[in-house]
Amino acid sequence: MTNEHLYSTDMSEKRPLRVVLAGFGTVGQSVVRLLRSHHSEVELVAICNRNVARKQSLPDAPEIIWTESIDDLLAQRPDVFIELIGRRSPAESWITRALNAGISVVTANKQVIAECGPSLLSLAATMGCQLRFEAAVAGGVPVIRGIESGLVADHLTGVSGILNGTCNYILTRMEAAGIPFDDALREAQRLGFAEADPGDDIDGLDARAKIAILAMVALGAAVTPASIVCRSISPVAAVDFPYARHLDCTIRQVAWVTADDSGGVSARVGPALVPMSSALARAQGSENLVIVTGRSGGDTTFGGRGAGGGPSAVAVVSDVLAIARGANAAVRPGPLTAITASPDFSAPFYVRFTINDRPGIIAAIASAFARHDVNIDAVLQEPGYPADRRPFVVSVEASPVAAVERALAEMTTFDFHVIAPFAMPVLVSAAIRSSASPGQ
Amino acid sequence: MTNEHLYSTDMSEKRPLRVVLAGFGTVGQSVVRLLRSHHSEVELVAICNRNVARKQSLPDAPEIIWTESIDDLLAQRPDVFIELIGRRSPAESWITRALNAGISVVTANKQVIAECGPSLLSLAATMGCQLRFEAAVAGGVPVIRGIESGLVADHLTGVSGILNGTCNYILTRMEAAGIPFDDALREAQRLGFAEADPGDDIDGLDARAKIAILAMVALGAAVTPASIVCRSISPVAAVDFPYARHLDCTIRQVAWVTADDSGGVSARVGPALVPMSSALARAQGSENLVIVTGRSGGDTTFGGRGAGGGPSAVAVVSDVLAIARGANAAVRPGPLTAITASPDFSAPFYVRFTINDRPGIIAAIASAFARHDVNIDAVLQEPGYPADRRPFVVSVEASPVAAVERALAEMTTFDFHVIAPFAMPVLVSAAIRSSASPGQ
């Protein structure tokens, strides 16, 4: 059973929307299947892809034009151009060309939307067409739609989430199996959850683009992605999970953005401790999860499959159908003035030291923290590690990140470190707040 | 920061939408506050409530007309009528009058939409106006919007969820504190999470109306609410939680509907075991959570605050703003032919017996199950209970609910029961399937 029939009477007198597609990879192929199951409303006219001779694989649809040229594609005078080629170039210029020709665009391209979303939305509005990008964030999870229509009456103050399935797969495997980071990464690569070159995922650049898009949609802030601090999950070690459990937490790659009262935002991407009872702790494997916080509605969560052909194709084709059914633009043009995200926030921190043990180490660390007004909450040390490579954890009370980092920078001169100290914020949600104290 | 400014240029030339409201309770008062914060787009013209003289409490808004009469209210020629009085009568006739006058309706009334949604949607379409009801299901959680726009391209096959905050509060308190049902209910009543007469909540009628609405929206099925089997959570005992943990599960009130391949649906509301790792197990306190399952997108979850003035008001005012911003109808008229939900499904079951112990009981129970082709999976018995009132649990392999119930009916003749046997399905998601086997 489908909800398709709900629309059949409305749609019978309309001509189908003419759609062209660039990019016939995993998502593109799923998009084509879904588009063809909605043939009363949309007509797939042409597909652009490299190596058309090899890719062309729809023997039952001889009417579809195959081309390697964007000129050919846009010459079909489509109503909607679906862009699924990824990366900024040439996607950005193709999208711009389509919008300039009055052709609506549906894209899954997070880089292009994160970098140029406000100006492209403005161009679409000027040309009387639409730019939609539900699939650019959290795959099939309809969080952009949720923010822009379901929560539009609220005054939203922040968004946080698990936006990168590769990192979540690695961290939840480390947690469940007690294995080192490298082993979990290799397993993720073998199973197709991580790329051969996983840098953009584990270093946070992928999640950074997505949180920049959510900042635009939820907070109306055109945040420059490069201004958002990213911390890699690669220093997370197996030993961090049992220590985190002592604090009733686990570890996730979290991206977040919060609005302050003066029109600015704080944002960050990186590994963090999250309470076991929190929604973020519950995201397993490659699942994505987004928490949208509003003054009236509190926290609303959206979860599901953040990647894969099927879920992303649902997002893309739902965007196309919204245009077919005459919906207005989902996201309207926002401010074109890009702003810089503040790196400042206050939170409790978890700091893991790995040391060659000798007397006086705790005293040295405690003194360094004290010099920066950082209060130690607890010292955790599990037995069973060799004295010359002993990991232990210091948890500190809510402090400005800058103070914690200055204290740690000072401690690098100490001679007892075997591995550099590794700090992660503890994201008790009330504790994430911007901390633009004087002089910072 | 708000996303309001994104719209300011678009809206400046439009006249604000004229809105009237019936019902000035907790949600109504929050709605009024939110409406007034969007005064460039909506103008609140009049409020209808009983005891106007006592209720009238907006000294800074002398322009608002107060009345006790629906005639006065609709005589204001509004664009939108917000109905928040609850219950079927007189709400249903008021909504019908408004739609007949071409006035769009936004309502939080689950009873009216569950019983008459299809015909009222059809009336709205005929009159060229809209009927929206996001707040009728899961309060502030934008699940109807999510289904109708974000997941519209998918072929949806089922919806399940925690749709009643009272039941979830009671069950999660029993789980966390190990207290009996009656104590948890009294606590919920004291804290305002349960009504003085909690029957509609704990017996499942509230969740039944909501799952009927979700069946209409997600599956296009006009299910008669009375045809959906409801089981009360009141037989759930404190002892069921540790037994459920043996099966790596906890207990929730779950409402679900699944489509079969022939255009029918199975549906049910009641207590169930859910795996600890499932999204349903993660809903805490009065939280609501809805899982929408699609062929392409898999499971998508929507969670948040299912009740309370703020979240419900966000849903109501977001519906009003969608009309103000020219959005098309969210849910289009579906089939007017009401269908009956099948009570049949197959799942593993958890059955708790409370017995006056003597030899031969397990053999008697096992024989009765065997006569109905129900296979026993495990027998669980915790120590420490008196022999004359001993609870133990039999878990059975996936079986048709009818077979389990016939076996239990046969066992009522046994003389060793101290409390009637209590059965709950185990909702491993793959195990919920309709089982319309021959002869049932």
Coordinates of N, CA and C in Angstrom, one line a residue, chain B residues 236-402:
Chain B
V236 N 0.6 -4.9 33.8 CA 2.1 -5.0 33.9 C 2.5 -4.9 35.4
A237 N 3.4 -5.8 35.9 CA 3.8 -5.8 37.3 C 5.3 -5.5 37.3
A238 N 5.7 -5.1 38.5 CA 7.1 -4.8 38.7 C 8.0 -6.0 38.3
V239 N 7.5 -7.2 38.6 CA 8.4 -8.3 38.3 C 8.6 -8.6 36.8
D240 N 7.7 -8.0 36.0 CA 7.9 -8.2 34.5 C 9.2 -7.5 34.0
F241 N 9.7 -6.5 34.7 CA 10.9 -5.8 34.1 C 12.1 -6.6 34.3
P242 N 12.4 -7.2 35.5 CA 13.6 -8.1 35.5 C 13.5 -9.3 34.6
Y243 N 12.3 -9.8 34.5 CA 12.1 -11.0 33.6 C 12.4 -10.5 32.1
A244 N 11.9 -9.3 31.8 CA 12.1 -8.8 30.4 C 13.6 -8.6 30.2
R245 N 14.3 -8.2 31.2 CA 15.8 -8.0 31.1 C 16.5 -9.3 30.7
H246 N 16.0 -10.5 31.3 CA 16.5 -11.7 30.9 C 16.5 -12.0 29.4
L247 N 15.5 -11.4 28.7 CA 15.3 -11.5 27.3 C 16.0 -10.3 26.6
D248 N 16.7 -9.5 27.3 CA 17.4 -8.3 26.8 C 16.3 -7.3 26.3
C249 N 15.3 -7.2 27.0 CA 14.1 -6.3 26.6 C 13.7 -5.5 27.7
T250 N 12.9 -4.4 27.4 CA 12.1 -3.7 28.4 C 10.7 -3.7 27.9
I251 N 9.8 -3.0 28.7 CA 8.4 -3.0 28.4 C 7.9 -1.6 28.1
R252 N 7.2 -1.5 27.0 CA 6.6 -0.2 26.6 C 5.2 -0.4 26.1
Q253 N 4.3 0.7 26.2 CA 3.1 0.7 25.5 C 3.4 1.0 24.0
V254 N 3.1 0.1 23.1 CA 3.5 0.3 21.7 C 2.2 0.3 20.9
A255 N 2.0 1.2 20.0 CA 0.9 1.2 19.0 C 1.6 1.0 17.6
W256 N 1.0 0.1 16.9 CA 1.6 -0.1 15.5 C 0.5 -0.5 14.5
V257 N 0.9 -0.2 13.3 CA 0.0 -0.6 12.1 C 1.0 -1.0 11.0
T258 N 0.7 -2.1 10.4 CA 1.5 -2.5 9.2 C 0.5 -2.8 8.1
A259 N 1.0 -2.6 6.9 CA 0.2 -2.8 5.7 C 0.5 -4.2 5.2
D260 N -0.5 -5.0 4.8 CA -0.2 -6.2 4.1 C -0.3 -6.0 2.6
D261 N 0.0 -7.0 1.8 CA 0.1 -6.8 0.4 C -1.2 -6.7 -0.4
S262 N -2.3 -7.0 0.3 CA -3.6 -6.9 -0.3 C -4.5 -5.7 0.0
G263 N -3.8 -4.7 0.5 CA -4.5 -3.4 0.8 C -5.1 -3.4 2.2
G264 N -4.9 -4.4 3.0 CA -5.4 -4.4 4.4 C -4.3 -4.0 5.4
V265 N -4.7 -3.8 6.6 CA -3.7 -3.5 7.6 C -3.9 -4.3 8.9
S266 N -2.8 -4.6 9.6 CA -2.9 -5.1 11.0 C -2.6 -4.0 11.9
A267 N -3.2 -3.9 13.1 CA -2.9 -2.9 14.0 C -3.2 -3.3 15.4
R268 N -2.5 -2.7 16.4 CA -2.7 -3.1 17.8 C -2.1 -2.0 18.7
V269 N -2.7 -1.9 19.9 CA -2.1 -1.0 20.9 C -2.0 -1.8 22.2
G270 N -0.9 -1.8 22.9 CA -0.8 -2.5 24.1 C 0.6 -2.6 24.6
P271 N 0.8 -3.2 25.8 CA 2.1 -3.4 26.4 C 2.9 -4.4 25.6
A272 N 4.1 -4.3 25.4 CA 4.9 -5.2 24.6 C 6.4 -5.2 25.1
L273 N 7.1 -6.3 24.9 CA 8.5 -6.3 25.1 C 9.2 -5.7 23.9
V274 N 10.2 -4.8 24.1 CA 10.9 -4.3 23.0 C 12.4 -4.4 23.4
P275 N 13.3 -4.8 22.4 CA 14.7 -5.0 22.7 C 15.3 -3.7 23.3
M276 N 16.2 -3.9 24.2 CA 16.9 -2.8 24.9 C 17.6 -1.9 23.9
S277 N 18.0 -2.5 22.7 CA 18.8 -1.7 21.7 C 17.9 -1.0 20.8
S278 N 16.5 -1.2 20.9 CA 15.6 -0.6 19.9 C 15.3 0.9 20.3
A279 N 14.9 1.6 19.3 CA 14.6 3.0 19.5 C 13.4 3.1 20.5
L280 N 12.5 2.2 20.5 CA 11.4 2.3 21.4 C 11.8 2.2 22.8
A281 N 12.8 1.4 23.1 CA 13.3 1.2 24.5 C 13.9 2.5 25.0
R282 N 14.3 3.4 24.1 CA 15.1 4.6 24.5 C 14.2 5.7 24.9
A283 N 12.9 5.6 24.6 CA 12.0 6.7 24.9 C 11.8 6.7 26.4
Q284 N 12.1 7.8 27.1 CA 12.1 7.9 28.5 C 11.0 8.8 29.0
G285 N 10.5 8.6 30.2 CA 9.5 9.5 30.7 C 8.3 9.7 29.8
S286 N 7.9 11.0 29.7 CA 6.7 11.2 28.9 C 7.0 11.5 27.4
E287 N 8.2 11.1 27.0 CA 8.7 11.3 25.6 C 7.8 10.5 24.6
N288 N 7.6 11.0 23.4 CA 6.9 10.3 22.3 C 8.0 9.9 21.3
L289 N 7.8 8.8 20.6 CA 8.7 8.4 19.6 C 7.9 7.6 18.5
V290 N 8.1 8.0 17.2 CA 7.4 7.3 16.1 C 8.5 6.8 15.2
I291 N 8.3 5.5 14.7 CA 9.2 4.9 13.7 C 8.4 4.7 12.5
V292 N 8.8 5.2 11.4 CA 8.1 5.1 10.1 C 9.0 4.2 9.2
T293 N 8.4 3.1 8.7 CA 9.2 2.2 7.9 C 8.8 2.2 6.5
G294 N 9.9 2.4 5.6 CA 9.6 2.4 4.2 C 10.5 1.5 3.5
R295 N 10.1 1.1 2.3 CA 10.8 0.1 1.5 C 12.2 0.6 1.1
S296 N 12.3 1.9 0.7 CA 13.6 2.4 0.3 C 14.4 3.0 1.5
G297 N 13.7 3.7 2.4 CA 14.4 4.5 3.4 C 14.6 3.7 4.7
G298 N 14.1 2.5 4.8 CA 14.2 1.8 6.1 C 13.4 2.5 7.2
D299 N 14.0 2.5 8.4 CA 13.3 3.1 9.6 C 13.8 4.5 9.8
T300 N 12.8 5.4 9.9 CA 13.1 6.8 10.2 C 12.4 7.1 11.5
T301 N 13.1 7.7 12.5 CA 12.5 8.0 13.8 C 12.3 9.5 14.0
F302 N 11.2 9.8 14.7 CA 10.8 11.1 15.1 C 10.5 11.1 16.6
G303 N 11.2 11.9 17.4 CA 11.0 11.9 18.8 C 10.9 13.3 19.4
G304 N 10.3 13.3 20.6 CA 10.3 14.6 21.3 C 9.2 14.7 22.3
R305 N 8.8 15.9 22.6 CA 7.8 16.0 23.7 C 6.4 15.9 23.1
G306 N 5.7 14.9 23.6 CA 4.4 14.5 23.0 C 3.2 15.3 23.5
A307 N 3.5 16.1 24.6 CA 2.4 16.9 25.2 C 2.9 18.1 25.8
G308 N 2.1 18.9 26.4 CA 2.5 20.1 27.0 C 2.2 21.3 26.1
G309 N 2.0 22.5 26.8 CA 1.6 23.7 26.0 C 2.5 24.1 24.9
G310 N 3.8 24.2 25.3 CA 4.8 24.7 24.3 C 4.9 23.8 23.1
P311 N 5.3 22.5 23.2 CA 5.4 21.7 22.0 C 4.1 21.6 21.1
S312 N 3.0 21.4 21.8 CA 1.7 21.3 21.0 C 1.5 22.7 20.3
A313 N 1.8 23.8 21.0 CA 1.6 25.1 20.3 C 2.5 25.3 19.1
V314 N 3.7 24.8 19.2 CA 4.6 24.8 18.0 C 4.0 24.1 16.8
A315 N 3.4 22.9 17.1 CA 2.7 22.2 16.0 C 1.6 23.0 15.4
V316 N 0.7 23.5 16.3 CA -0.5 24.2 15.9 C -0.1 25.5 15.0
V317 N 0.9 26.3 15.6 CA 1.2 27.5 14.9 C 2.0 27.2 13.6
S318 N 2.8 26.2 13.6 CA 3.5 25.8 12.4 C 2.5 25.5 11.3
D319 N 1.4 24.8 11.7 CA 0.3 24.5 10.7 C -0.3 25.8 10.2
V320 N -0.5 26.8 11.1 CA -1.1 28.1 10.7 C -0.1 28.8 9.8
L321 N 1.2 28.8 10.1 CA 2.1 29.5 9.3 C 2.2 28.8 7.9
A322 N 2.1 27.5 7.8 CA 2.1 26.8 6.5 C 1.0 27.4 5.6
I323 N -0.2 27.6 6.2 CA -1.3 28.2 5.4 C -0.9 29.6 5.1
A324 N -0.4 30.4 6.0 CA 0.0 31.8 5.8 C 1.0 31.9 4.6
R325 N 1.9 30.9 4.5 CA 2.9 31.0 3.5 C 2.5 30.3 2.2
G326 N 1.3 30.0 2.1 CA 0.8 29.5 0.8 C 1.1 28.0 0.5
A327 N 1.4 27.2 1.6 CA 1.7 25.8 1.3 C 0.4 25.1 0.9
N328 N 0.5 24.1 0.0 CA -0.6 23.3 -0.3 C -1.0 22.4 0.9
A329 N -2.2 21.8 0.8 CA -2.6 20.9 1.8 C -1.6 19.9 2.1
A330 N -1.3 19.6 3.4 CA -0.3 18.6 3.7 C -0.8 17.2 3.4
V331 N -1.9 16.9 4.0 CA -2.5 15.6 3.7 C -3.7 15.7 2.8
R332 N -3.7 15.1 1.7 CA -4.8 15.2 0.8 C -5.9 14.2 1.1
P333 N -7.1 14.4 0.6 CA -8.2 13.4 0.9 C -7.8 12.0 0.5
G334 N -8.0 11.1 1.4 CA -7.8 9.7 1.1 C -9.1 9.0 0.8
P335 N -9.0 7.6 0.8 CA -10.2 6.9 0.5 C -11.2 7.1 1.6
L336 N -12.5 7.2 1.2 CA -13.6 7.4 2.2 C -14.1 6.1 2.8
T337 N -13.7 5.0 2.2 CA -14.2 3.7 2.6 C -13.4 3.2 3.8
A338 N -14.1 3.2 5.0 CA -13.4 2.8 6.2 C -13.1 1.3 6.1
I339 N -11.9 0.9 6.6 CA -11.5 -0.5 6.6 C -11.3 -0.9 8.1
T340 N -11.4 -2.2 8.3 CA -11.2 -2.8 9.6 C -9.8 -3.3 9.8
A341 N -9.2 -3.0 10.9 CA -7.8 -3.5 11.1 C -7.9 -4.9 11.5
S342 N -7.0 -5.7 10.9 CA -6.9 -7.1 11.3 C -6.2 -7.2 12.7
P343 N -6.7 -8.1 13.6 CA -6.0 -8.3 14.9 C -4.9 -9.3 14.8
D344 N -4.8 -9.9 13.6 CA -3.8 -11.0 13.5 C -2.4 -10.5 13.3
F345 N -1.5 -11.1 14.0 CA -0.1 -10.9 13.7 C 0.7 -12.1 14.4
S346 N 1.9 -12.3 13.9 CA 2.7 -13.3 14.6 C 3.9 -12.6 15.2
A347 N 4.3 -13.1 16.4 CA 5.5 -12.6 17.1 C 5.8 -13.6 18.2
P348 N 7.1 -13.6 18.7 CA 7.3 -14.3 19.9 C 6.5 -13.7 21.0
F349 N 6.2 -14.4 22.0 CA 5.4 -13.9 23.2 C 6.1 -14.2 24.5
Y350 N 5.9 -13.3 25.4 CA 6.3 -13.4 26.8 C 5.0 -13.7 27.6
V351 N 5.0 -14.8 28.4 CA 3.8 -15.1 29.1 C 4.2 -15.3 30.6
R352 N 3.6 -14.4 31.5 CA 4.0 -14.5 32.9 C 2.8 -15.3 33.6
F353 N 3.2 -16.3 34.3 CA 2.2 -17.1 35.1 C 2.5 -16.7 36.6
T354 N 1.5 -16.6 37.4 CA 1.7 -16.5 38.8 C 0.9 -17.6 39.5
I355 N 1.6 -18.5 40.1 CA 1.0 -19.8 40.5 C 1.2 -20.1 42.0
N356 N 0.3 -21.0 42.4 CA 0.5 -21.7 43.7 C 1.2 -23.0 43.4
D357 N 2.5 -23.1 43.7 CA 3.3 -24.1 43.1 C 3.0 -25.5 43.6
R358 N 3.1 -26.5 42.7 CA 3.0 -27.9 43.0 C 3.6 -28.6 41.8
P359 N 3.9 -29.9 41.9 CA 4.5 -30.6 40.7 C 3.6 -30.6 39.5
G360 N 4.1 -30.6 38.3 CA 3.3 -30.9 37.1 C 2.8 -29.6 36.4
I361 N 3.1 -28.4 37.0 CA 2.6 -27.2 36.3 C 3.2 -27.0 35.0
I362 N 4.5 -27.0 34.9 CA 5.2 -26.8 33.6 C 4.7 -27.8 32.6
A363 N 4.5 -29.0 33.0 CA 4.1 -30.0 32.0 C 2.7 -29.7 31.5
A364 N 1.8 -29.2 32.4 CA 0.4 -28.9 32.0 C 0.4 -27.7 31.0
I365 N 1.3 -26.7 31.3 CA 1.3 -25.5 30.5 C 1.9 -25.9 29.1
A366 N 3.0 -26.7 29.2 CA 3.7 -27.1 27.9 C 2.7 -27.9 27.0
S367 N 1.9 -28.7 27.6 CA 1.0 -29.5 26.8 C -0.1 -28.6 26.2
A368 N -0.5 -27.7 27.0 CA -1.6 -26.8 26.4 C -1.0 -26.0 25.2
F369 N 0.2 -25.4 25.4 CA 0.8 -24.7 24.2 C 1.0 -25.7 23.0
A370 N 1.5 -26.9 23.3 CA 1.7 -27.8 22.2 C 0.5 -28.1 21.4
R371 N -0.7 -28.2 22.1 CA -1.9 -28.5 21.4 C -2.3 -27.4 20.4
H372 N -1.7 -26.2 20.6 CA -2.0 -25.1 19.7 C -0.8 -24.8 18.8
D373 N 0.1 -25.7 18.7 CA 1.3 -25.5 17.9 C 2.2 -24.3 18.3
V374 N 2.2 -24.0 19.6 CA 3.0 -22.9 20.1 C 4.2 -23.6 20.7
N375 N 5.4 -23.2 20.2 CA 6.7 -23.8 20.7 C 7.3 -23.0 21.8
I376 N 7.6 -23.6 22.9 CA 8.2 -22.9 24.1 C 9.7 -22.7 23.7
D377 N 10.1 -21.5 24.0 CA 11.5 -21.1 23.8 C 12.3 -21.2 25.0
A378 N 11.8 -20.7 26.2 CA 12.5 -20.8 27.4 C 11.5 -20.7 28.6
V379 N 11.9 -21.2 29.7 CA 11.2 -21.0 31.0 C 12.1 -20.3 31.9
L380 N 11.7 -19.1 32.4 CA 12.5 -18.3 33.3 C 11.9 -18.2 34.7
Q381 N 12.7 -18.5 35.7 CA 12.1 -18.5 37.1 C 13.2 -17.9 38.0
E382 N 12.9 -16.7 38.5 CA 13.8 -16.0 39.5 C 13.5 -16.6 40.9
P383 N 14.6 -16.8 41.7 CA 14.4 -17.2 43.0 C 13.8 -16.1 43.9
G384 N 13.4 -16.5 45.1 CA 13.0 -15.5 46.1 C 11.5 -15.2 46.2
Y385 N 10.7 -16.0 45.5 CA 9.2 -15.7 45.7 C 8.6 -16.8 46.4
P386 N 7.5 -16.5 47.2 CA 6.8 -17.6 48.0 C 6.2 -18.6 47.1
A387 N 6.2 -19.9 47.5 CA 5.6 -21.0 46.7 C 4.2 -20.8 46.4
D388 N 3.4 -20.1 47.2 CA 2.0 -20.0 46.9 C 1.6 -18.8 46.1
R389 N 2.7 -18.1 45.6 CA 2.4 -16.9 44.8 C 3.7 -16.6 44.0
R390 N 4.0 -17.6 43.1 CA 5.3 -17.6 42.5 C 5.2 -17.2 41.0
P391 N 5.8 -16.1 40.6 CA 5.7 -15.7 39.2 C 6.9 -16.3 38.4
F392 N 6.5 -16.9 37.3 CA 7.6 -17.3 36.3 C 7.1 -17.1 34.9
V393 N 8.1 -17.1 34.0 CA 7.8 -16.6 32.6 C 8.1 -17.7 31.6
V394 N 7.2 -17.9 30.7 CA 7.5 -18.8 29.6 C 7.6 -17.9 28.3
S395 N 8.7 -18.0 27.6 CA 8.8 -17.3 26.3 C 8.5 -18.3 25.2
V396 N 7.7 -17.9 24.2 CA 7.4 -18.8 23.1 C 7.9 -18.3 21.8
E397 N 8.2 -19.1 20.9 CA 8.7 -18.7 19.6 C 7.6 -18.0 18.8
A398 N 8.0 -17.4 17.7 CA 7.0 -16.6 16.9 C 5.8 -17.5 16.6
S399 N 4.6 -17.0 17.0 CA 3.4 -17.7 16.8 C 2.3 -16.7 16.5
P400 N 1.2 -17.2 15.9 CA 0.0 -16.3 15.7 C -0.6 -15.9 17.0
V401 N -0.9 -14.6 17.2 CA -1.5 -14.2 18.5 C -2.7 -15.0 18.8
A402 N -3.5 -15.4 17.8 CA -4.7 -16.1 18.1 C -4.4 -17.5 18.7

